[in-house]
Amino acid sequence: MNETLQTIAQRKSCRSYRSEMIKDEELQAILKAGIQAPSAMNRQLCEIFAITNPSYIDELTEAIKKVSEERGEKKPDTYHFSYHAPVLLIVSGPEYDSRRVEDGSCILENIFLAAASLNIGSCWINQLRDTQDVDEVRNILNKMGIPHNHQVVGCASIGYVNQETPTKDKNENRIHIVK
């Protein structure tokens, strides 16, 4: 099996991170891999915001927790939407771009594969996408420099793995070859 296929096979979600920051060169490599993703008509409208300030991530956690509880979803006291990862990557695109979900998802997949190739854990995070239109959350996004007209496609928590997650077999019954 070649190196690319091995990286794809080894990639899995991480929900337990060490607190230490990843190296700058590793973060840069992951971000550059992200923007190598394809985009509709090569317009390259989606952007990546790398949040390394723990106070911003904690502030988002509290706002998301509050919104979730207002919606009837009780979160445990230990809840942290990005699993205490030292880096949160937010991928967003202009609300007028009808292909931002597809383009942003390609960026995120490149991020996950690049992180895996560097032995850095990662996890797709959806809560911010689901709460971004609530004023309290949107104000934090604006404070971090995410344009008001951008919609969050998804996020990636990244960092060094603290505790390995067991590998789960993939259901190959989802593959269908039609000749």
JSON list of C-alpha atoms in Angstrom, two decimals:
[
{"chain": "A", "resi": 1, "resn": "MET", "atom": "CA", "xyz": [0.00, 0.00, 0.00]},
{"chain": "A", "resi": 2, "resn": "ASN", "atom": "CA", "xyz": [1.40, 3.42, -0.86]},
{"chain": "A", "resi": 3, "resn": "GLU", "atom": "CA", "xyz": [1.97, 6.20, 1.66]},
{"chain": "A", "resi": 4, "resn": "THR", "atom": "CA", "xyz": [-1.16, 8.17, 0.74]},
{"chain": "A", "resi": 5, "resn": "LEU", "atom": "CA", "xyz": [-3.43, 5.14, 1.11]},
{"chain": "A", "resi": 6, "resn": "GLN", "atom": "CA", "xyz": [-1.76, 4.27, 4.42]},
{"chain": "A", "resi": 7, "resn": "THR", "atom": "CA", "xyz": [-2.40, 7.79, 5.73]},
{"chain": "A", "resi": 8, "resn": "ILE", "atom": "CA", "xyz": [-6.05, 7.58, 4.68]},
{"chain": "A", "resi": 9, "resn": "ALA", "atom": "CA", "xyz": [-6.40, 4.19, 6.38]},
{"chain": "A", "resi": 10, "resn": "GLN", "atom": "CA", "xyz": [-4.74, 5.33, 9.64]},
{"chain": "A", "resi": 11, "resn": "ARG", "atom": "CA", "xyz": [-6.71, 8.60, 10.00]},
{"chain": "A", "resi": 12, "resn": "LYS", "atom": "CA", "xyz": [-9.26, 8.55, 12.79]},
{"chain": "A", "resi": 13, "resn": "SER", "atom": "CA", "xyz": [-10.97, 11.07, 15.04]},
{"chain": "A", "resi": 14, "resn": "CYS", "atom": "CA", "xyz": [-9.17, 12.13, 18.21]},
{"chain": "A", "resi": 15, "resn": "ARG", "atom": "CA", "xyz": [-11.08, 13.36, 21.25]},
{"chain": "A", "resi": 16, "resn": "SER", "atom": "CA", "xyz": [-8.24, 13.45, 23.78]},
{"chain": "A", "resi": 17, "resn": "TYR", "atom": "CA", "xyz": [-5.39, 15.92, 23.24]},
{"chain": "A", "resi": 18, "resn": "ARG", "atom": "CA", "xyz": [-2.23, 16.89, 25.06]},
{"chain": "A", "resi": 19, "resn": "SER", "atom": "CA", "xyz": [-2.20, 20.54, 26.08]},
{"chain": "A", "resi": 20, "resn": "GLU", "atom": "CA", "xyz": [1.07, 21.42, 24.35]},
{"chain": "A", "resi": 21, "resn": "MET", "atom": "CA", "xyz": [0.88, 23.47, 21.18]},
{"chain": "A", "resi": 22, "resn": "ILE", "atom": "CA", "xyz": [1.87, 21.79, 17.94]},
{"chain": "A", "resi": 23, "resn": "LYS", "atom": "CA", "xyz": [4.98, 23.14, 16.23]},
{"chain": "A", "resi": 24, "resn": "ASP", "atom": "CA", "xyz": [4.55, 26.19, 13.99]},
{"chain": "A", "resi": 25, "resn": "GLU", "atom": "CA", "xyz": [5.95, 24.31, 10.99]},
{"chain": "A", "resi": 26, "resn": "GLU", "atom": "CA", "xyz": [3.42, 21.50, 11.53]},
{"chain": "A", "resi": 27, "resn": "LEU", "atom": "CA", "xyz": [0.55, 23.99, 11.71]},
{"chain": "A", "resi": 28, "resn": "GLN", "atom": "CA", "xyz": [1.78, 25.74, 8.56]},
{"chain": "A", "resi": 29, "resn": "ALA", "atom": "CA", "xyz": [2.07, 22.41, 6.72]},
{"chain": "A", "resi": 30, "resn": "ILE", "atom": "CA", "xyz": [-1.48, 21.45, 7.70]},
{"chain": "A", "resi": 31, "resn": "LEU", "atom": "CA", "xyz": [-2.86, 24.86, 6.67]},
{"chain": "A", "resi": 32, "resn": "LYS", "atom": "CA", "xyz": [-1.04, 24.75, 3.32]},
{"chain": "A", "resi": 33, "resn": "ALA", "atom": "CA", "xyz": [-2.35, 21.25, 2.69]},
{"chain": "A", "resi": 34, "resn": "GLY", "atom": "CA", "xyz": [-5.85, 22.55, 3.42]},
{"chain": "A", "resi": 35, "resn": "ILE", "atom": "CA", "xyz": [-5.72, 25.23, 0.74]},
{"chain": "A", "resi": 36, "resn": "GLN", "atom": "CA", "xyz": [-4.49, 22.72, -1.83]},
{"chain": "A", "resi": 37, "resn": "ALA", "atom": "CA", "xyz": [-8.03, 21.32, -1.88]},
{"chain": "A", "resi": 38, "resn": "PRO", "atom": "CA", "xyz": [-10.08, 21.64, -5.04]},
{"chain": "A", "resi": 39, "resn": "SER", "atom": "CA", "xyz": [-12.71, 24.35, -5.24]},
{"chain": "A", "resi": 40, "resn": "ALA", "atom": "CA", "xyz": [-15.60, 24.96, -7.62]},
{"chain": "A", "resi": 41, "resn": "MET", "atom": "CA", "xyz": [-14.27, 26.63, -10.75]},
{"chain": "A", "resi": 42, "resn": "ASN", "atom": "CA", "xyz": [-11.02, 27.20, -8.79]},
{"chain": "A", "resi": 43, "resn": "ARG", "atom": "CA", "xyz": [-12.57, 30.26, -7.16]},
{"chain": "A", "resi": 44, "resn": "GLN", "atom": "CA", "xyz": [-10.90, 29.50, -3.79]},
{"chain": "A", "resi": 45, "resn": "LEU", "atom": "CA", "xyz": [-13.44, 31.42, -1.71]},
{"chain": "A", "resi": 46, "resn": "CYS", "atom": "CA", "xyz": [-13.28, 29.39, 1.52]},
{"chain": "A", "resi": 47, "resn": "GLU", "atom": "CA", "xyz": [-10.83, 30.46, 4.21]},
{"chain": "A", "resi": 48, "resn": "ILE", "atom": "CA", "xyz": [-9.18, 28.81, 7.21]},
{"chain": "A", "resi": 49, "resn": "PHE", "atom": "CA", "xyz": [-8.92, 30.57, 10.55]},
{"chain": "A", "resi": 50, "resn": "ALA", "atom": "CA", "xyz": [-6.40, 28.94, 12.91]},
{"chain": "A", "resi": 51, "resn": "ILE", "atom": "CA", "xyz": [-7.38, 29.73, 16.48]},
{"chain": "A", "resi": 52, "resn": "THR", "atom": "CA", "xyz": [-4.53, 29.09, 18.92]},
{"chain": "A", "resi": 53, "resn": "ASN", "atom": "CA", "xyz": [-5.64, 31.43, 21.70]},
{"chain": "A", "resi": 54, "resn": "PRO", "atom": "CA", "xyz": [-7.20, 29.17, 24.36]},
{"chain": "A", "resi": 55, "resn": "SER", "atom": "CA", "xyz": [-9.35, 32.00, 25.72]},
{"chain": "A", "resi": 56, "resn": "TYR", "atom": "CA", "xyz": [-11.15, 32.32, 22.36]},
{"chain": "A", "resi": 57, "resn": "ILE", "atom": "CA", "xyz": [-11.74, 28.57, 22.22]},
{"chain": "A", "resi": 58, "resn": "ASP", "atom": "CA", "xyz": [-13.00, 28.54, 25.82]},
{"chain": "A", "resi": 59, "resn": "GLU", "atom": "CA", "xyz": [-15.23, 31.54, 25.12]},
{"chain": "A", "resi": 60, "resn": "LEU", "atom": "CA", "xyz": [-16.74, 29.71, 22.13]},
{"chain": "A", "resi": 61, "resn": "THR", "atom": "CA", "xyz": [-17.22, 26.61, 24.29]},
{"chain": "A", "resi": 62, "resn": "GLU", "atom": "CA", "xyz": [-19.20, 28.57, 26.88]},
{"chain": "A", "resi": 63, "resn": "ALA", "atom": "CA", "xyz": [-21.33, 30.30, 24.22]},
{"chain": "A", "resi": 64, "resn": "ILE", "atom": "CA", "xyz": [-22.07, 27.03, 22.41]},
{"chain": "A", "resi": 65, "resn": "LYS", "atom": "CA", "xyz": [-22.87, 25.31, 25.72]},
{"chain": "A", "resi": 66, "resn": "LYS", "atom": "CA", "xyz": [-25.31, 28.11, 26.60]},
{"chain": "A", "resi": 67, "resn": "VAL", "atom": "CA", "xyz": [-27.02, 27.96, 23.19]},
{"chain": "A", "resi": 68, "resn": "SER", "atom": "CA", "xyz": [-27.27, 24.16, 23.38]},
{"chain": "A", "resi": 69, "resn": "GLU", "atom": "CA", "xyz": [-28.85, 24.32, 26.82]},
{"chain": "A", "resi": 70, "resn": "GLU", "atom": "CA", "xyz": [-31.31, 26.99, 25.65]},
{"chain": "A", "resi": 71, "resn": "ARG", "atom": "CA", "xyz": [-32.27, 24.52, 22.91]},
{"chain": "A", "resi": 72, "resn": "GLY", "atom": "CA", "xyz": [-32.88, 21.82, 25.52]},
{"chain": "A", "resi": 73, "resn": "GLU", "atom": "CA", "xyz": [-29.59, 19.93, 25.12]},
{"chain": "A", "resi": 74, "resn": "LYS", "atom": "CA", "xyz": [-28.00, 19.53, 28.55]},
{"chain": "A", "resi": 75, "resn": "LYS", "atom": "CA", "xyz": [-24.20, 19.44, 28.37]},
{"chain": "A", "resi": 76, "resn": "PRO", "atom": "CA", "xyz": [-22.04, 17.93, 31.13]},
{"chain": "A", "resi": 77, "resn": "ASP", "atom": "CA", "xyz": [-19.89, 20.25, 33.25]},
{"chain": "A", "resi": 78, "resn": "THR", "atom": "CA", "xyz": [-16.81, 18.78, 31.54]},
{"chain": "A", "resi": 79, "resn": "TYR", "atom": "CA", "xyz": [-18.11, 19.69, 28.05]},
{"chain": "A", "resi": 80, "resn": "HIS", "atom": "CA", "xyz": [-15.59, 21.33, 25.74]},
{"chain": "A", "resi": 81, "resn": "PHE", "atom": "CA", "xyz": [-16.70, 21.52, 22.12]},
{"chain": "A", "resi": 82, "resn": "SER", "atom": "CA", "xyz": [-13.20, 21.04, 20.70]},
{"chain": "A", "resi": 83, "resn": "TYR", "atom": "CA", "xyz": [-12.08, 18.44, 23.26]},
{"chain": "A", "resi": 84, "resn": "HIS", "atom": "CA", "xyz": [-9.45, 20.82, 24.72]},
{"chain": "A", "resi": 85, "resn": "ALA", "atom": "CA", "xyz": [-7.36, 20.67, 21.55]},
{"chain": "A", "resi": 86, "resn": "PRO", "atom": "CA", "xyz": [-4.75, 23.43, 21.46]},
{"chain": "A", "resi": 87, "resn": "VAL", "atom": "CA", "xyz": [-5.74, 24.44, 17.91]},
{"chain": "A", "resi": 88, "resn": "LEU", "atom": "CA", "xyz": [-9.15, 24.99, 16.39]},
{"chain": "A", "resi": 89, "resn": "LEU", "atom": "CA", "xyz": [-9.31, 25.41, 12.63]},
{"chain": "A", "resi": 90, "resn": "ILE", "atom": "CA", "xyz": [-12.48, 27.10, 11.42]},
{"chain": "A", "resi": 91, "resn": "VAL", "atom": "CA", "xyz": [-13.28, 26.78, 7.72]},
{"chain": "A", "resi": 92, "resn": "SER", "atom": "CA", "xyz": [-15.77, 29.29, 6.38]},
{"chain": "A", "resi": 93, "resn": "GLY", "atom": "CA", "xyz": [-16.93, 30.73, 3.11]},
{"chain": "A", "resi": 94, "resn": "PRO", "atom": "CA", "xyz": [-19.06, 33.62, 1.88]},
{"chain": "A", "resi": 95, "resn": "GLU", "atom": "CA", "xyz": [-22.78, 33.06, 2.38]},
{"chain": "A", "resi": 96, "resn": "TYR", "atom": "CA", "xyz": [-23.39, 33.88, -1.31]},
{"chain": "A", "resi": 97, "resn": "ASP", "atom": "CA", "xyz": [-21.14, 31.00, -2.43]},
{"chain": "A", "resi": 98, "resn": "SER", "atom": "CA", "xyz": [-23.41, 28.07, -3.26]},
{"chain": "A", "resi": 99, "resn": "ARG", "atom": "CA", "xyz": [-20.43, 25.68, -3.21]},
{"chain": "A", "resi": 100, "resn": "ARG", "atom": "CA", "xyz": [-18.92, 26.67, 0.14]},
{"chain": "A", "resi": 101, "resn": "VAL", "atom": "CA", "xyz": [-19.98, 23.41, 1.83]},
{"chain": "A", "resi": 102, "resn": "GLU", "atom": "CA", "xyz": [-18.35, 21.26, -0.83]},
{"chain": "A", "resi": 103, "resn": "ASP", "atom": "CA", "xyz": [-15.22, 23.43, -1.07]},
{"chain": "A", "resi": 104, "resn": "GLY", "atom": "CA", "xyz": [-14.86, 23.76, 2.70]},
{"chain": "A", "resi": 105, "resn": "SER", "atom": "CA", "xyz": [-15.36, 20.03, 3.20]},
{"chain": "A", "resi": 106, "resn": "CYS", "atom": "CA", "xyz": [-12.52, 19.32, 0.78]},
{"chain": "A", "resi": 107, "resn": "ILE", "atom": "CA", "xyz": [-10.30, 21.71, 2.76]},
{"chain": "A", "resi": 108, "resn": "LEU", "atom": "CA", "xyz": [-11.19, 19.92, 5.99]},
{"chain": "A", "resi": 109, "resn": "GLU", "atom": "CA", "xyz": [-10.44, 16.49, 4.54]},
{"chain": "A", "resi": 110, "resn": "ASN", "atom": "CA", "xyz": [-7.02, 17.71, 3.42]},
{"chain": "A", "resi": 111, "resn": "ILE", "atom": "CA", "xyz": [-6.46, 19.07, 6.93]},
{"chain": "A", "resi": 112, "resn": "PHE", "atom": "CA", "xyz": [-7.36, 15.71, 8.50]},
{"chain": "A", "resi": 113, "resn": "LEU", "atom": "CA", "xyz": [-5.09, 13.77, 6.16]},
{"chain": "A", "resi": 114, "resn": "ALA", "atom": "CA", "xyz": [-2.19, 16.19, 6.58]},
{"chain": "A", "resi": 115, "resn": "ALA", "atom": "CA", "xyz": [-2.55, 16.01, 10.37]},
{"chain": "A", "resi": 116, "resn": "ALA", "atom": "CA", "xyz": [-2.61, 12.20, 10.27]},
{"chain": "A", "resi": 117, "resn": "SER", "atom": "CA", "xyz": [0.52, 12.15, 8.10]},
{"chain": "A", "resi": 118, "resn": "LEU", "atom": "CA", "xyz": [2.29, 14.21, 10.80]},
{"chain": "A", "resi": 119, "resn": "ASN", "atom": "CA", "xyz": [1.00, 12.00, 13.66]},
{"chain": "A", "resi": 120, "resn": "ILE", "atom": "CA", "xyz": [-1.24, 14.82, 14.86]},
{"chain": "A", "resi": 121, "resn": "GLY", "atom": "CA", "xyz": [-4.76, 14.06, 16.04]},
{"chain": "A", "resi": 122, "resn": "SER", "atom": "CA", "xyz": [-7.81, 15.72, 14.56]},
{"chain": "A", "resi": 123, "resn": "CYS", "atom": "CA", "xyz": [-11.58, 15.68, 14.80]},
{"chain": "A", "resi": 124, "resn": "TRP", "atom": "CA", "xyz": [-14.40, 17.22, 12.74]},
{"chain": "A", "resi": 125, "resn": "ILE", "atom": "CA", "xyz": [-16.41, 19.63, 14.90]},
{"chain": "A", "resi": 126, "resn": "ASN", "atom": "CA", "xyz": [-19.96, 20.64, 13.90]},
{"chain": "A", "resi": 127, "resn": "GLN", "atom": "CA", "xyz": [-21.29, 22.58, 16.89]},
{"chain": "A", "resi": 128, "resn": "LEU", "atom": "CA", "xyz": [-20.01, 25.93, 15.65]},
{"chain": "A", "resi": 129, "resn": "ARG", "atom": "CA", "xyz": [-21.68, 25.47, 12.28]},
{"chain": "A", "resi": 130, "resn": "ASP", "atom": "CA", "xyz": [-24.96, 24.74, 14.07]},
{"chain": "A", "resi": 131, "resn": "THR", "atom": "CA", "xyz": [-24.77, 27.76, 16.42]},
{"chain": "A", "resi": 132, "resn": "GLN", "atom": "CA", "xyz": [-23.02, 30.44, 14.33]},
{"chain": "A", "resi": 133, "resn": "ASP", "atom": "CA", "xyz": [-26.17, 32.48, 13.72]},
{"chain": "A", "resi": 134, "resn": "VAL", "atom": "CA", "xyz": [-26.79, 33.08, 17.43]},
{"chain": "A", "resi": 135, "resn": "ASP", "atom": "CA", "xyz": [-25.61, 36.60, 18.29]},
{"chain": "A", "resi": 136, "resn": "GLU", "atom": "CA", "xyz": [-23.43, 35.55, 21.23]},
{"chain": "A", "resi": 137, "resn": "VAL", "atom": "CA", "xyz": [-21.54, 33.03, 19.06]},
{"chain": "A", "resi": 138, "resn": "ARG", "atom": "CA", "xyz": [-21.42, 35.30, 15.99]},
{"chain": "A", "resi": 139, "resn": "ASN", "atom": "CA", "xyz": [-19.93, 38.13, 18.08]},
{"chain": "A", "resi": 140, "resn": "ILE", "atom": "CA", "xyz": [-17.03, 35.87, 19.08]},
{"chain": "A", "resi": 141, "resn": "LEU", "atom": "CA", "xyz": [-16.50, 34.81, 15.47]},
{"chain": "A", "resi": 142, "resn": "ASN", "atom": "CA", "xyz": [-16.45, 38.46, 14.39]},
{"chain": "A", "resi": 143, "resn": "LYS", "atom": "CA", "xyz": [-13.98, 39.28, 17.18]},
{"chain": "A", "resi": 144, "resn": "MET", "atom": "CA", "xyz": [-11.66, 36.56, 15.81]},
{"chain": "A", "resi": 145, "resn": "GLY", "atom": "CA", "xyz": [-11.76, 38.14, 12.35]},
{"chain": "A", "resi": 146, "resn": "ILE", "atom": "CA", "xyz": [-14.20, 35.82, 10.61]},
{"chain": "A", "resi": 147, "resn": "PRO", "atom": "CA", "xyz": [-16.16, 38.01, 8.19]},
{"chain": "A", "resi": 148, "resn": "HIS", "atom": "CA", "xyz": [-19.78, 38.62, 9.13]},
{"chain": "A", "resi": 149, "resn": "ASN", "atom": "CA", "xyz": [-20.94, 37.39, 5.70]},
{"chain": "A", "resi": 150, "resn": "HIS", "atom": "CA", "xyz": [-19.10, 34.07, 6.11]},
{"chain": "A", "resi": 151, "resn": "GLN", "atom": "CA", "xyz": [-20.82, 30.85, 7.09]},
{"chain": "A", "resi": 152, "resn": "VAL", "atom": "CA", "xyz": [-18.86, 28.22, 9.01]},
{"chain": "A", "resi": 153, "resn": "VAL", "atom": "CA", "xyz": [-18.66, 24.98, 7.03]},
{"chain": "A", "resi": 154, "resn": "GLY", "atom": "CA", "xyz": [-17.00, 23.01, 9.79]},
{"chain": "A", "resi": 155, "resn": "CYS", "atom": "CA", "xyz": [-14.09, 22.98, 12.19]},
{"chain": "A", "resi": 156, "resn": "ALA", "atom": "CA", "xyz": [-11.15, 20.75, 12.96]},
{"chain": "A", "resi": 157, "resn": "SER", "atom": "CA", "xyz": [-9.69, 20.36, 16.41]},
{"chain": "A", "resi": 158, "resn": "ILE", "atom": "CA", "xyz": [-6.01, 19.43, 16.08]},
{"chain": "A", "resi": 159, "resn": "GLY", "atom": "CA", "xyz": [-3.22, 18.60, 18.48]},
{"chain": "A", "resi": 160, "resn": "TYR", "atom": "CA", "xyz": [-0.95, 15.88, 19.76]},
{"chain": "A", "resi": 161, "resn": "VAL", "atom": "CA", "xyz": [-2.87, 12.78, 20.78]},
{"chain": "A", "resi": 162, "resn": "ASN", "atom": "CA", "xyz": [-3.19, 12.21, 24.51]},
{"chain": "A", "resi": 163, "resn": "GLN", "atom": "CA", "xyz": [-5.11, 8.96, 24.39]},
{"chain": "A", "resi": 164, "resn": "GLU", "atom": "CA", "xyz": [-5.47, 6.73, 21.35]},
{"chain": "A", "resi": 165, "resn": "THR", "atom": "CA", "xyz": [-8.98, 6.01, 20.16]},
{"chain": "A", "resi": 166, "resn": "PRO", "atom": "CA", "xyz": [-9.65, 2.38, 19.25]},
{"chain": "A", "resi": 167, "resn": "THR", "atom": "CA", "xyz": [-9.79, 1.82, 15.52]},
{"chain": "A", "resi": 168, "resn": "LYS", "atom": "CA", "xyz": [-13.21, 0.84, 14.24]},
{"chain": "A", "resi": 169, "resn": "ASP", "atom": "CA", "xyz": [-13.59, -1.26, 11.14]},
{"chain": "A", "resi": 170, "resn": "LYS", "atom": "CA", "xyz": [-15.22, 0.52, 8.25]},
{"chain": "A", "resi": 171, "resn": "ASN", "atom": "CA", "xyz": [-18.40, -1.01, 6.85]},
{"chain": "A", "resi": 172, "resn": "GLU", "atom": "CA", "xyz": [-17.43, -2.12, 3.37]},
{"chain": "A", "resi": 173, "resn": "ASN", "atom": "CA", "xyz": [-21.07, -2.92, 2.57]},
{"chain": "A", "resi": 174, "resn": "ARG", "atom": "CA", "xyz": [-21.35, 0.76, 1.71]},
{"chain": "A", "resi": 175, "resn": "ILE", "atom": "CA", "xyz": [-19.30, 0.17, -1.45]},
{"chain": "A", "resi": 176, "resn": "HIS", "atom": "CA", "xyz": [-21.26, -0.61, -4.62]},
{"chain": "A", "resi": 177, "resn": "ILE", "atom": "CA", "xyz": [-19.68, -1.27, -8.01]},
{"chain": "A", "resi": 178, "resn": "VAL", "atom": "CA", "xyz": [-22.12, -0.93, -10.87]},
{"chain": "A", "resi": 179, "resn": "LYS", "atom": "CA", "xyz": [-20.90, -2.23, -14.22]}
]
